[in-house]
Structure formats: C-alpha cells, structure tokens
Amino acid sequence: MNSAIVGLQWGDEGKGKVVQKFSRSHEWIVRFSGGPNAGHTVYHNGKKVVHHLVPTGTDKNKLFIGRGTLVNFDILNDEIAKLSEIYPDIKERLFISEWCRVITPVERWQDAEIEKLKGAKSVGTTGMGIGPTISNDANRIALHVFDLFDERIFREKAKLLKKFCGYQKDFEDDLLKSFNKVRERVEDPKISGDILFEGTQGIMLDPMYGTYPYVTSTPTIPSYLSYGSGIKAGYEVFGVFKAYVTRVGAGPFPTELNDDTGDAIRKSGGEFGSTTGRPRRCGWIDLPQLKYAIEISNTDHLVMTKADVLNGFDKIGVCVGYDRPFCVHDLEDVNAEIEYIKGWKNLESSEFGDFVSLIEKYIQKRIDYISFGPSEEEIKVR
C-alpha cells in the first residue's frame, strides 16, 4: 500500500524518523515538493544525518527526487557524500527528475534582498532561494535540470536570468561542475511497488492553505503529491504532529509561550532548526489548528511525536478554542482558550493517557502511533 507522510503543524514535527520507520515496508521513497529549506534529522545505523534533498530511506530503498522539488546541486552533492559513508551504493539507488527547478546563486541573493526590502514585514525565510526560484519559474526564466544537458542553452538561459534579476556575478562554471557530479542520476524512472511519498514542512506552511503570507513557496498538502511527483497513485495519509507546537520565522502563533515554560520546552526538545540552527518558537498544542490540518490533508492515520519532551511538567496546556472562529489567514491577535491538565512523569502515567484522550475527543480521530525519542525504534503502535 502506498503512503504519504505529512506534517500537521508548521513543520519540524519529526517526520524524518517516521519516514525512516515506514520506509522498511516500501520499495520507493519519493520527494514531491520543497527544497533544501526543509531538513529531516534521521539516525542511520546510529549516525545522525540531516536530509535536505535526498529522500529518507534505508539501504533497501530506491529514492526519487520528483519534479516538484527544487534542487541546489552543492547541497545535494554534500548530502550524497555524507550518506555514501553509511550506504556506499546510495548514488546508484537515487534518481532525479529532469523537471526539477534549479536553485542558483541568483535566487539565494534575491531571497536575502527581498527580506531586507520587507523589513518588519519579512517572513523569516531560510535564505535558500525557494521563493525567488518559484517566482522566476512563473516568469519562465528559472533553470530546470534539463537545461544543463546542453551547455549553450544553459548559458543563454543563465544570462537571461541574471539580466532579469539584476545579478552581476558569474556562476555558470561552478554550477555545471556541481551538476556533472550527479548528471548520470537524472532520470524519471518507471516506478512500481509500494511508494512512500515524503512530505516536507507542514500543512500550516502551505502557500494556499496555510497562514499566508507567513508560508513556504511550494505546496505541502498531500493532494499535490501526484502533480509534484508525476506519479499517479492512491495512498494513505499519515499525519505527524508534536505533543506541543513549534514554528520558525515570523507569523501568527496563538499558543506561543514567551516565558520560562517555552524555554524549557525548547531546551528539552532540542528545538533548533535543522537547516538554519535558529531557535524554534514553542507553545502548547493547538487543537483547532490541528483539526483544521487533519481535515484539509484528509489524514487517515495520526502520529504524535515528542510526547516525552513534556515529561515532568507540573501542568500541560491545551488550546481548545479561540475568542473567534478559526480562520487560517486570520490568526493574528486571536486569544487562545487554554485548558490546563495535570502533567505526567512518564508516558505510562494515567495523566498522559488523559492528555491523549482529550486530543482524540476534540479532533474525533484516534492517534495510532506515539513517538517518544529520536530513533525510529522509539515509535509505538497504540
């Protein structure tokens, strides 16, 4: 059976290790969206690796970077080199769609300049050039992987891109050199067998269904995966969420804790961006937000992660409503209604069971898996 794993909050829900666990029952792992702005922290044979572009899998999986993914070849090559130390044949099992859009130094420069121009209205991007690449693609001047196979065409298009964007430096030679390291892996393969579609970031960052304008630039909802991968397939959706909530960058966050409790969650959960290293904003779980994300993503199965991070807190907050109806593009200045319950010592405590029951009652859906540590072995079925 095909599966899609997506985040139900603002990203950083711990999807990487969930993908790693489920990869063992699938033949293919497919990325269908996002780019190196996303980071999945996974432990391979005890060694920590942050995946930015290479799909998360084991030594048995075939890996496909689908056409909806934005590629930075320098980051991709570094990642392949690190994974090759663990899986020597990783490169032979990796395929890259020729339709992937290519992030160049032009877009990374644009990203920084646009954030400066926005000033107080900046959204806090990762600076990876994601938004400008999408914008340039809409203007029909972005580079695609297929452009790099013909050097004359590539240089002509690169010249137009620089002229359009007002970029003065040459990057063509370096980009070609980086591309040539993975040139032979460019192929849209014929995929058969069970597929696991690996989502990036979270539903609340989707550009059409998230907290616009504080969103990412590529779709995060599972209904995009066939379009973004080029694969027509049915699938079950596994939605991943934390026992609390985090987000990186600017934007509304109704349950944010700007106090010692928020600091304690950040420290206990190691809540620092895997891509940027920035400290994540932390807050109590938000049930209206979670229910919205479950409905918009048509989630079939729920996975709660980082439940153990809240071990030892005297009381736990749960947002059960706002002072006005939920509206995804109007969460600024809402007042969250927080219900406090007794904390728990460990996940075997009855108090933790009460926490789970409270969530399930509100969202009207069962939580099928609970994660309680950084490795894939620390996920239990309920």
XYZ file of C-alpha atoms in Angstrom, residues 9 241-245 253-257 261 265 283-291 304 310 313-322 335-344 351-363 367:
58
model
C 1.661 21.872 12.107
C 2.208 16.289 14.903
C 4.061 17.153 18.079
C 2.592 16.953 21.560
C 3.204 20.710 21.573
C 3.714 23.196 18.717
C 1.263 31.594 16.769
C -1.759 31.673 19.109
C -0.344 29.348 21.784
C 3.245 30.655 21.814
C 4.993 30.644 25.190
C 7.989 27.257 30.101
C 10.268 23.004 26.098
C 3.874 26.725 22.523
C 1.116 24.454 23.763
C -0.676 22.131 21.358
C -3.383 23.924 19.368
C -6.394 21.671 18.748
C -8.389 23.977 16.423
C -5.277 24.260 14.241
C -4.641 20.514 14.384
C -8.224 19.652 13.472
C 2.180 12.016 17.778
C 6.711 17.165 28.225
C 5.925 19.360 33.703
C 3.529 20.142 36.567
C 0.754 21.133 34.202
C 0.208 20.948 30.457
C -1.714 23.464 28.385
C -4.083 22.509 25.584
C -5.722 25.085 23.300
C -9.373 24.099 22.897
C -10.627 27.201 21.105
C -10.199 30.908 20.340
C -6.824 34.879 22.138
C -6.310 31.161 22.668
C -8.509 29.417 25.213
C -6.106 27.216 27.157
C -7.282 24.305 29.253
C -4.710 23.030 31.727
C -4.430 19.424 32.779
C -2.167 17.701 35.257
C 1.274 16.841 33.922
C 2.841 13.382 33.846
C -2.191 11.625 33.166
C -0.587 11.158 29.763
C -3.497 8.916 28.816
C -5.841 11.757 29.804
C -3.895 14.109 27.515
C -4.230 11.723 24.575
C -7.938 11.194 25.258
C -8.545 14.950 25.370
C -6.938 15.376 21.950
C -8.791 12.442 20.412
C -12.141 13.653 21.739
C -11.637 17.085 20.198
C -10.355 16.007 16.791
C -3.912 8.618 17.456
